[in-house]
Amino acid sequence: MTERTSPNDAPAAEERVPFYGERFQQDSAALYAQMRARHGPVVPVLLDGDLPAWLVLGYREVHQVTEDSELFARDTRRWNQWDRVPEDWPLMPYVVHNPSVMFTEGSEHRRRAGAIGDALSEVDQFDLQRACERIADRLVDEFAGSGQAELISQFAMRIPIAAVAGMFGMPESQTPDLVRDVALSLDVGPEAMPAYARVQEAMARLVEEKRRAPGMDVPSALLAHPAGLSDDEIVLDLLVVTAAAQQPTANWIGNTLRLMLTDPRFEMTLTGGRASVGQALNEVLWHDTPTQNFIGRFAARDTVLGGRRIAAGDLLVLGLAAANADPNGSLGPDVDLQGNRAHLSFGHGEHGCPYPAPEVAEVIARSTVEVLLDRLPDTELTVPAESLAWRPSVWMRGLERLPVRFTPAYVSGA
């Protein structure tokens, strides 16, 4: 029987589950299932540094939180634990407030998110697909002749930011620096903040250039949008788009390649066919979604969620991976995943990924996976599938490495 407190009881310190550590590196799905069985759909947890929060595991509960943006708000300044947060807290990048679309609320958020959605809608997805195929071909050319590769660092991680640079109308000569600095800025090392500052400076220069000479690109569309965004607003929102596109899409590519290289359904047959890349992409969003958990929402007033008493200012972590796997939610044991897009991997509600961002991400992921498998159809792992290691993060779900071998392929001009 599930052990849970009544809505009038605050969780004792010993009841809170540490939400960090090596337990989350491998079979996190089993851990989420154990937490749900013991605590129900809303679990009292301790973030790194022993700061209290709520992990929302239930599909219905995550849907409720993301649907009601007035009760479960986005502005991190509402948090009731700020007096306990050290300046060097490792999760500070997730909660420190800035005036980007990420932390706005109400009509201001709708103004900013609407402009981003409209700008992304002007991206020609057929042109984007061709651009991604060229990027993927160029990367495959770098290792095709060797007969081996490490597909995370040499392929998956290098594609999304290069695609974004093209969508932003950045000169190709600037792309390598942007790729390097975005990767560093999303890390937890000492180079993260200097790299973030360089990316921000690059976006500021880009906006200035596009104001002088607009083109058919996302920054130019934002500058011309009737929402009347300022240059500073556009710079910050371009940073959000860049970060949101890079790590999640790169992990989506990597996790999909892992599935297709380890699941017999996706092996090449004697007639040359395999289960579709689209099927694999969708299954990954259900079972190995790139963003496992997300900080978060903040209760605007006292309320009850999933039988738990939530106090005003409490932090709620959205357990997207756990919600997707909730047996009481959209994914029952007999549900066919083919074509089922009811997952919560892109969030939900007005703070979810604005349309058409998920479609843009899918174009990037699908086209590049297809290029790799078309160019190197006999690709196989060089290590046992069970030895593949996931990055030590409770937030992102992505592999450390994906080493493969294949028949060396001739590269024209190599």
Tab-separated table of C-alpha atoms in Angstrom:
chain	number	residue	atom	x	y	z
A	1	MET	CA	0.000	0.000	0.000
A	2	THR	CA	1.277	3.499	-0.853
A	3	GLU	CA	2.569	5.411	2.182
A	4	ARG	CA	1.581	9.046	1.919
A	5	THR	CA	0.945	11.951	4.228
A	6	SER	CA	-2.435	13.623	4.417
A	7	PRO	CA	-2.796	17.087	2.856
A	8	ASN	CA	-2.442	18.610	6.323
A	9	ASP	CA	0.897	16.971	7.094
A	10	ALA	CA	4.250	18.412	6.065
A	11	PRO	CA	6.803	15.732	5.135
A	12	ALA	CA	9.368	14.918	7.772
A	13	ALA	CA	12.998	15.499	6.875
A	14	GLU	CA	13.685	11.760	6.855
A	15	GLU	CA	10.823	11.189	4.407
A	16	ARG	CA	12.406	13.364	1.725
A	17	VAL	CA	14.254	11.441	-0.979
A	18	PRO	CA	17.733	12.671	-2.010
A	19	PHE	CA	17.319	13.723	-5.634
A	20	TYR	CA	20.934	13.416	-6.692
A	21	GLY	CA	23.704	10.851	-6.811
A	22	GLU	CA	24.783	7.819	-8.795
A	23	ARG	CA	21.451	6.014	-8.422
A	24	PHE	CA	20.051	8.093	-11.274
A	25	GLN	CA	22.828	7.316	-13.760
A	26	GLN	CA	21.654	3.974	-15.103
A	27	ASP	CA	18.181	2.564	-14.396
A	28	SER	CA	16.444	5.787	-13.431
A	29	ALA	CA	13.084	4.432	-14.645
A	30	ALA	CA	13.111	1.730	-11.967
A	31	LEU	CA	13.977	4.316	-9.341
A	32	TYR	CA	11.078	6.565	-10.370
A	33	ALA	CA	8.744	3.558	-10.190
A	34	GLN	CA	9.925	2.792	-6.654
A	35	MET	CA	9.427	6.406	-5.614
A	36	ARG	CA	5.904	6.403	-7.074
A	37	ALA	CA	5.006	3.166	-5.309
A	38	ARG	CA	6.137	4.460	-1.933
A	39	HIS	CA	5.200	8.135	-2.066
A	40	GLY	CA	2.521	8.504	-4.734
A	41	PRO	CA	2.514	10.938	-7.677
A	42	VAL	CA	4.131	13.836	-5.783
A	43	VAL	CA	7.316	13.009	-3.908
A	44	PRO	CA	9.082	15.127	-1.262
A	45	VAL	CA	12.727	15.339	-2.322
A	46	LEU	CA	15.966	17.035	-1.376
A	47	LEU	CA	17.895	18.711	-4.163
A	48	ASP	CA	21.692	18.830	-4.123
A	49	GLY	CA	22.585	20.842	-1.029
A	50	ASP	CA	19.611	19.397	0.871
A	51	LEU	CA	17.153	22.001	-0.359
A	52	PRO	CA	13.527	20.778	-0.182
A	53	ALA	CA	11.376	20.460	-3.294
A	54	TRP	CA	8.578	18.326	-4.743
A	55	LEU	CA	9.126	15.887	-7.602
A	56	VAL	CA	5.934	15.524	-9.635
A	57	LEU	CA	5.898	11.975	-11.043
A	58	GLY	CA	2.268	11.492	-12.052
A	59	TYR	CA	1.155	12.085	-15.631
A	60	ARG	CA	-2.078	13.756	-14.530
A	61	GLU	CA	-0.261	15.842	-11.931
A	62	VAL	CA	2.415	17.071	-14.357
A	63	HIS	CA	-0.375	17.886	-16.802
A	64	GLN	CA	-2.214	19.807	-14.061
A	65	VAL	CA	0.865	21.775	-13.004
A	66	THR	CA	1.834	22.759	-16.535
A	67	GLU	CA	-1.758	23.584	-17.476
A	68	ASP	CA	-2.311	26.000	-14.569
A	69	SER	CA	0.416	28.614	-14.991
A	70	GLU	CA	-1.242	31.026	-12.547
A	71	LEU	CA	-1.217	28.611	-9.611
A	72	PHE	CA	2.068	26.945	-10.582
A	73	ALA	CA	4.080	29.892	-11.790
A	74	ARG	CA	7.421	30.163	-13.566
A	75	ASP	CA	9.134	33.170	-11.971
A	76	THR	CA	11.886	31.693	-9.808
A	77	ARG	CA	11.885	34.718	-7.513
A	78	ARG	CA	8.799	33.175	-5.877
A	79	TRP	CA	10.916	30.403	-4.336
A	80	ASN	CA	10.690	30.288	-0.547
A	81	GLN	CA	14.200	28.827	-0.101
A	82	TRP	CA	16.340	31.629	-1.478
A	83	ASP	CA	17.741	32.464	1.965
A	84	ARG	CA	19.270	28.953	2.066
A	85	VAL	CA	20.811	28.890	-1.419
A	86	PRO	CA	24.608	29.317	-1.497
A	87	GLU	CA	26.092	31.468	-4.242
A	88	ASP	CA	28.012	28.503	-5.661
A	89	TRP	CA	25.011	26.146	-5.701
A	90	PRO	CA	25.534	23.825	-8.700
A	91	LEU	CA	21.895	24.167	-9.804
A	92	MET	CA	21.989	27.968	-9.776
A	93	PRO	CA	21.876	28.198	-13.620
A	94	TYR	CA	18.460	26.514	-13.501
A	95	VAL	CA	16.928	28.968	-11.040
A	96	VAL	CA	18.729	32.306	-11.253
A	97	HIS	CA	16.245	34.777	-12.689
A	98	ASN	CA	16.854	36.732	-15.870
A	99	PRO	CA	14.394	38.706	-18.034
A	100	SER	CA	14.243	36.087	-20.809
A	101	VAL	CA	11.131	34.320	-22.059
A	102	MET	CA	12.073	31.423	-19.769
A	103	PHE	CA	11.005	33.238	-16.587
A	104	THR	CA	8.267	35.603	-17.769
A	105	GLU	CA	4.637	35.046	-16.866
A	106	GLY	CA	1.164	35.964	-18.073
A	107	SER	CA	0.731	38.352	-20.971
A	108	GLU	CA	4.461	39.142	-21.074
A	109	HIS	CA	5.272	35.472	-21.546
A	110	ARG	CA	2.644	35.111	-24.241
A	111	ARG	CA	4.088	38.129	-26.048
A	112	ARG	CA	7.620	36.737	-25.997
A	113	ALA	CA	6.769	33.066	-26.645
A	114	GLY	CA	4.355	34.042	-29.406
A	115	ALA	CA	7.080	35.982	-31.196
A	116	ILE	CA	9.477	33.021	-30.948
A	117	GLY	CA	6.836	30.648	-32.291
A	118	ASP	CA	6.055	32.964	-35.184
A	119	ALA	CA	9.755	33.370	-36.021
A	120	LEU	CA	10.302	29.603	-36.005
A	121	SER	CA	7.212	29.171	-38.178
A	122	GLU	CA	8.987	31.125	-40.903
A	123	VAL	CA	11.771	28.523	-41.044
A	124	ASP	CA	11.312	26.501	-44.233
A	125	GLN	CA	11.466	22.944	-42.910
A	126	PHE	CA	12.433	21.530	-46.309
A	127	ASP	CA	15.389	23.933	-46.445
A	128	LEU	CA	16.232	23.000	-42.845
A	129	GLN	CA	16.172	19.309	-43.727
A	130	ARG	CA	18.544	19.831	-46.643
A	131	ALA	CA	20.854	21.926	-44.470
A	132	CYS	CA	20.910	19.238	-41.754
A	133	GLU	CA	21.645	16.556	-44.336
A	134	ARG	CA	24.629	18.592	-45.554
A	135	ILE	CA	25.863	19.045	-41.978
A	136	ALA	CA	25.470	15.316	-41.258
A	137	ASP	CA	27.168	14.339	-44.514
A	138	ARG	CA	30.106	16.592	-43.715
A	139	LEU	CA	30.499	15.050	-40.256
A	140	VAL	CA	30.209	11.492	-41.596
A	141	ASP	CA	32.875	12.341	-44.177
A	142	GLU	CA	35.278	13.053	-41.301
A	143	PHE	CA	35.192	9.472	-39.990
A	144	ALA	CA	33.643	7.308	-42.738
A	145	GLY	CA	37.007	6.172	-44.061
A	146	SER	CA	38.297	5.005	-40.675
A	147	GLY	CA	35.679	2.322	-40.065
A	148	GLN	CA	35.001	3.521	-36.524
A	149	ALA	CA	33.596	6.520	-34.688
A	150	GLU	CA	32.317	7.782	-31.356
A	151	LEU	CA	28.871	9.034	-32.323
A	152	ILE	CA	28.157	11.323	-29.372
A	153	SER	CA	31.150	13.666	-29.592
A	154	GLN	CA	31.812	13.250	-33.325
A	155	PHE	CA	28.229	13.410	-34.529
A	156	ALA	CA	25.225	13.976	-32.244
A	157	MET	CA	26.638	16.844	-30.189
A	158	ARG	CA	27.872	18.768	-33.220
A	159	ILE	CA	24.672	18.847	-35.259
A	160	PRO	CA	21.949	20.877	-33.476
A	161	ILE	CA	23.998	23.992	-32.839
A	162	ALA	CA	25.266	23.989	-36.429
A	163	ALA	CA	21.636	23.785	-37.608
A	164	VAL	CA	20.638	26.601	-35.255
A	165	ALA	CA	23.476	28.769	-36.539
A	166	GLY	CA	22.077	28.353	-40.034
A	167	MET	CA	18.555	29.227	-38.869
A	168	PHE	CA	19.983	32.328	-37.215
A	169	GLY	CA	21.729	33.409	-40.419
A	170	MET	CA	25.177	33.278	-38.855
A	171	PRO	CA	28.221	33.078	-41.117
A	172	GLU	CA	29.526	29.521	-41.341
A	173	SER	CA	32.942	30.737	-40.202
A	174	GLN	CA	31.455	31.577	-36.767
A	175	THR	CA	29.826	28.203	-36.242
A	176	PRO	CA	32.843	26.313	-34.772
A	177	ASP	CA	33.301	28.915	-32.014
A	178	LEU	CA	29.578	28.880	-31.253
A	179	VAL	CA	29.529	25.072	-31.090
A	180	ARG	CA	32.440	25.099	-28.632
A	181	ASP	CA	31.074	27.863	-26.397
A	182	VAL	CA	27.507	26.546	-26.226
A	183	ALA	CA	28.835	23.120	-25.192
A	184	LEU	CA	30.992	24.713	-22.491
A	185	SER	CA	28.181	26.967	-21.260
A	186	LEU	CA	25.907	23.958	-20.694
A	187	ASP	CA	28.557	22.168	-18.639
A	188	VAL	CA	29.164	22.536	-14.901
A	189	GLY	CA	32.885	23.317	-15.143
A	190	PRO	CA	34.753	26.586	-14.533
A	191	GLU	CA	34.505	27.554	-18.210
A	192	ALA	CA	30.694	27.590	-18.175
A	193	MET	CA	30.137	31.227	-17.245
A	194	PRO	CA	32.874	32.724	-19.497
A	195	ALA	CA	31.549	30.613	-22.373
A	196	TYR	CA	27.985	31.784	-21.705
A	197	ALA	CA	29.208	35.382	-21.779
A	198	ARG	CA	30.856	34.769	-25.164
A	199	VAL	CA	27.653	33.246	-26.561
A	200	GLN	CA	25.687	36.250	-25.300
A	201	GLU	CA	28.173	38.619	-26.936
A	202	ALA	CA	27.890	36.660	-30.188
A	203	MET	CA	24.077	36.937	-30.089
A	204	ALA	CA	24.289	40.673	-29.375
A	205	ARG	CA	26.559	41.166	-32.400
A	206	LEU	CA	24.217	39.046	-34.500
A	207	VAL	CA	21.147	41.096	-33.545
A	208	GLU	CA	23.024	44.308	-34.284
A	209	GLU	CA	24.028	42.966	-37.719
A	210	LYS	CA	20.484	41.796	-38.500
A	211	ARG	CA	19.049	45.188	-37.564
A	212	ARG	CA	21.392	46.768	-40.124
A	213	ALA	CA	20.912	44.085	-42.770
A	214	PRO	CA	17.923	41.797	-42.120
A	215	GLY	CA	17.623	38.453	-43.877
A	216	MET	CA	15.421	35.365	-44.017
A	217	ASP	CA	16.312	34.131	-40.544
A	218	VAL	CA	15.001	33.880	-36.993
A	219	PRO	CA	16.665	37.018	-35.525
A	220	SER	CA	15.391	39.143	-38.422
A	221	ALA	CA	11.876	37.763	-37.934
A	222	LEU	CA	12.014	38.646	-34.235
A	223	LEU	CA	13.230	42.164	-35.010
A	224	ALA	CA	10.324	42.692	-37.411
A	225	HIS	CA	7.686	41.065	-35.202
A	226	PRO	CA	4.709	43.235	-34.166
A	227	ALA	CA	5.367	42.312	-30.521
A	228	GLY	CA	8.014	45.041	-30.633
A	229	LEU	CA	10.775	43.154	-28.844
A	230	SER	CA	13.804	45.150	-27.753
A	231	ASP	CA	17.282	44.117	-28.842
A	232	ASP	CA	18.078	42.986	-25.287
A	233	GLU	CA	14.942	40.833	-25.187
A	234	ILE	CA	15.817	39.234	-28.513
A	235	VAL	CA	19.378	38.487	-27.395
A	236	LEU	CA	18.162	36.730	-24.237
A	237	ASP	CA	15.473	34.798	-26.095
A	238	LEU	CA	17.925	33.668	-28.778
A	239	LEU	CA	20.085	32.303	-25.961
A	240	VAL	CA	17.082	30.341	-24.652
A	241	VAL	CA	16.332	28.941	-28.124
A	242	THR	CA	19.988	27.990	-28.582
A	243	ALA	CA	20.267	26.178	-25.245
A	244	ALA	CA	16.901	24.459	-25.681
A	245	ALA	CA	17.859	23.235	-29.147
A	246	GLN	CA	21.382	22.032	-28.445
A	247	GLN	CA	21.532	19.584	-25.539
A	248	PRO	CA	18.017	18.087	-25.762
A	249	THR	CA	18.185	17.589	-29.537
A	250	ALA	CA	21.723	16.199	-29.400
A	251	ASN	CA	20.645	13.692	-26.737
A	252	TRP	CA	17.533	12.863	-28.762
A	253	ILE	CA	19.804	11.987	-31.696
A	254	GLY	CA	22.201	9.991	-29.510
A	255	ASN	CA	19.448	8.120	-27.655
A	256	THR	CA	17.732	7.275	-30.936
A	257	LEU	CA	20.944	5.913	-32.435
A	258	ARG	CA	21.443	3.804	-29.313
A	259	LEU	CA	17.926	2.360	-29.639
A	260	MET	CA	18.391	1.576	-33.317
A	261	LEU	CA	21.744	-0.093	-32.684
A	262	THR	CA	20.558	-2.215	-29.740
A	263	ASP	CA	16.944	-3.161	-30.527
A	264	PRO	CA	16.511	-6.061	-32.999
A	265	ARG	CA	13.470	-4.368	-34.540
A	266	PHE	CA	15.768	-1.767	-36.078
A	267	GLU	CA	18.348	-4.133	-37.556
A	268	MET	CA	18.791	-4.188	-41.314
A	269	THR	CA	16.926	-7.081	-42.951
A	270	LEU	CA	18.025	-9.131	-45.944
A	271	THR	CA	15.880	-6.902	-48.137
A	272	GLY	CA	17.539	-3.785	-46.802
A	273	GLY	CA	14.706	-2.468	-44.650
A	274	ARG	CA	14.440	-1.614	-40.985
A	275	ALA	CA	11.831	-0.168	-38.640
A	276	SER	CA	11.486	3.537	-39.240
A	277	VAL	CA	13.621	6.298	-37.766
A	278	GLY	CA	10.382	8.106	-36.928
A	279	GLN	CA	9.254	5.172	-34.798
A	280	ALA	CA	12.571	5.170	-32.927
A	281	LEU	CA	12.467	8.935	-32.354
A	282	ASN	CA	8.991	8.672	-30.853
A	283	GLU	CA	9.873	5.717	-28.631
A	284	VAL	CA	12.863	7.611	-27.245
A	285	LEU	CA	10.599	10.494	-26.238
A	286	TRP	CA	8.503	8.016	-24.260
A	287	HIS	CA	11.222	5.855	-22.713
A	288	ASP	CA	14.510	7.825	-22.765
A	289	THR	CA	13.398	11.423	-23.145
A	290	PRO	CA	16.373	13.825	-23.329
A	291	THR	CA	15.000	16.092	-20.569
A	292	GLN	CA	14.205	13.748	-17.679
A	293	ASN	CA	13.330	16.387	-15.107
A	294	PHE	CA	12.892	20.123	-15.254
A	295	ILE	CA	13.074	22.939	-12.710
A	296	GLY	CA	10.344	23.878	-12.443
A	297	ARG	CA	7.284	25.646	-11.164
A	298	PHE	CA	6.674	27.615	-7.972
A	299	ALA	CA	3.389	27.570	-6.086
A	300	ALA	CA	1.759	31.002	-6.144
A	301	ARG	CA	-0.318	30.123	-3.046
A	302	ASP	CA	-0.977	27.215	-0.712
A	303	THR	CA	-2.620	24.333	-2.515
A	304	VAL	CA	-2.957	20.539	-2.656
A	305	LEU	CA	-1.495	18.396	-5.419
A	306	GLY	CA	-1.616	14.614	-5.567
A	307	GLY	CA	-2.647	14.442	-1.904
A	308	ARG	CA	0.267	16.644	-0.826
A	309	ARG	CA	0.042	20.026	0.849
A	310	ILE	CA	2.080	22.458	-1.263
A	311	ALA	CA	3.005	25.732	0.421
A	312	ALA	CA	3.248	29.070	-1.347
A	313	GLY	CA	6.729	29.420	-2.831
A	314	ASP	CA	7.474	25.680	-2.859
A	315	LEU	CA	9.507	24.442	-5.829
A	316	LEU	CA	8.034	21.700	-7.998
A	317	VAL	CA	10.311	19.670	-10.277
A	318	LEU	CA	8.544	18.353	-13.372
A	319	GLY	CA	9.329	14.637	-13.639
A	320	LEU	CA	8.807	14.350	-17.397
A	321	ALA	CA	10.393	10.910	-17.811
A	322	ALA	CA	8.493	9.481	-14.853
A	323	ALA	CA	5.205	11.004	-16.005
A	324	ASN	CA	5.641	9.453	-19.457
A	325	ALA	CA	6.036	6.052	-17.779
A	326	ASP	CA	3.159	6.493	-15.325
A	327	PRO	CA	0.976	3.355	-15.600
A	328	ASN	CA	-1.985	5.468	-14.473
A	329	GLY	CA	-1.393	8.029	-17.207
A	330	SER	CA	-1.450	8.060	-20.981
A	331	LEU	CA	0.891	5.092	-21.392
A	332	GLY	CA	-0.755	1.885	-20.258
A	333	PRO	CA	0.861	-1.552	-20.610
A	334	ASP	CA	-0.929	-2.312	-23.896
A	335	VAL	CA	-0.657	1.074	-25.583
A	336	ASP	CA	0.831	1.113	-29.083
A	337	LEU	CA	3.438	3.865	-29.262
A	338	GLN	CA	3.258	4.114	-33.035
A	339	GLY	CA	1.902	7.595	-33.684
A	340	ASN	CA	1.173	8.209	-29.980
A	341	ARG	CA	2.452	11.702	-29.184
A	342	ALA	CA	0.728	12.214	-25.851
A	343	HIS	CA	4.079	12.214	-24.047
A	344	LEU	CA	5.141	15.252	-22.009
A	345	SER	CA	8.711	15.409	-23.334
A	346	PHE	CA	8.241	18.902	-24.776
A	347	GLY	CA	6.351	20.104	-21.722
A	348	HIS	CA	2.766	21.268	-21.838
A	349	GLY	CA	0.805	24.471	-21.513
A	350	GLU	CA	1.979	27.969	-22.255
A	351	HIS	CA	5.460	27.271	-20.869
A	352	GLY	CA	5.978	24.184	-23.006
A	353	CYS	CA	8.087	24.342	-26.147
A	354	PRO	CA	6.298	26.843	-28.405
A	355	TYR	CA	4.961	25.557	-31.692
A	356	PRO	CA	6.668	24.705	-34.022
A	357	ALA	CA	9.833	24.108	-31.952
A	358	PRO	CA	9.152	20.347	-31.520
A	359	GLU	CA	8.682	19.959	-35.277
A	360	VAL	CA	11.904	21.862	-35.961
A	361	ALA	CA	13.784	19.638	-33.499
A	362	GLU	CA	12.348	16.530	-35.141
A	363	VAL	CA	13.475	17.681	-38.595
A	364	ILE	CA	17.007	18.110	-37.240
A	365	ALA	CA	17.032	14.745	-35.449
A	366	ARG	CA	15.318	12.672	-38.125
A	367	SER	CA	17.305	13.959	-41.104
A	368	THR	CA	20.672	13.488	-39.416
A	369	VAL	CA	19.931	9.971	-38.098
A	370	GLU	CA	18.755	8.972	-41.572
A	371	VAL	CA	21.942	10.301	-43.172
A	372	LEU	CA	24.147	8.286	-40.819
A	373	LEU	CA	22.227	5.034	-41.339
A	374	ASP	CA	22.023	5.540	-45.103
A	375	ARG	CA	25.737	6.275	-45.392
A	376	LEU	CA	26.915	3.571	-42.963
A	377	PRO	CA	24.155	0.920	-42.943
A	378	ASP	CA	26.189	-1.799	-41.206
A	379	THR	CA	27.053	0.353	-38.188
A	380	GLU	CA	27.259	-1.657	-34.974
A	381	LEU	CA	28.392	-1.122	-31.397
A	382	THR	CA	31.950	-1.967	-30.429
A	383	VAL	CA	30.992	-2.542	-26.777
A	384	PRO	CA	28.186	-4.538	-25.121
A	385	ALA	CA	24.960	-2.517	-25.032
A	386	GLU	CA	24.701	-2.934	-21.257
A	387	SER	CA	28.090	-1.258	-20.772
A	388	LEU	CA	26.971	2.039	-22.322
A	389	ALA	CA	27.062	4.697	-19.615
A	390	TRP	CA	24.597	7.516	-19.161
A	391	ARG	CA	25.788	10.949	-18.090
A	392	PRO	CA	25.592	11.465	-14.309
A	393	SER	CA	22.621	13.820	-14.356
A	394	VAL	CA	19.104	13.694	-12.966
A	395	TRP	CA	18.121	16.428	-15.420
A	396	MET	CA	19.315	15.300	-18.864
A	397	ARG	CA	19.256	11.781	-20.273
A	398	GLY	CA	22.160	11.232	-22.622
A	399	LEU	CA	25.027	8.847	-23.220
A	400	GLU	CA	28.638	9.512	-22.333
A	401	ARG	CA	29.863	7.681	-25.447
A	402	LEU	CA	28.487	5.610	-28.326
A	403	PRO	CA	31.454	3.814	-29.948
A	404	VAL	CA	30.696	2.050	-33.243
A	405	ARG	CA	32.354	0.316	-36.164
A	406	PHE	CA	31.311	-0.110	-39.788
A	407	THR	CA	32.718	-0.963	-43.178
A	408	PRO	CA	35.015	1.914	-44.153
A	409	ALA	CA	33.342	4.024	-46.798
A	410	TYR	CA	35.000	5.910	-49.631
A	411	VAL	CA	34.681	9.675	-49.286
A	412	SER	CA	34.943	11.672	-52.474
A	413	GLY	CA	37.770	14.187	-52.229
A	414	ALA	CA	39.200	12.613	-49.074
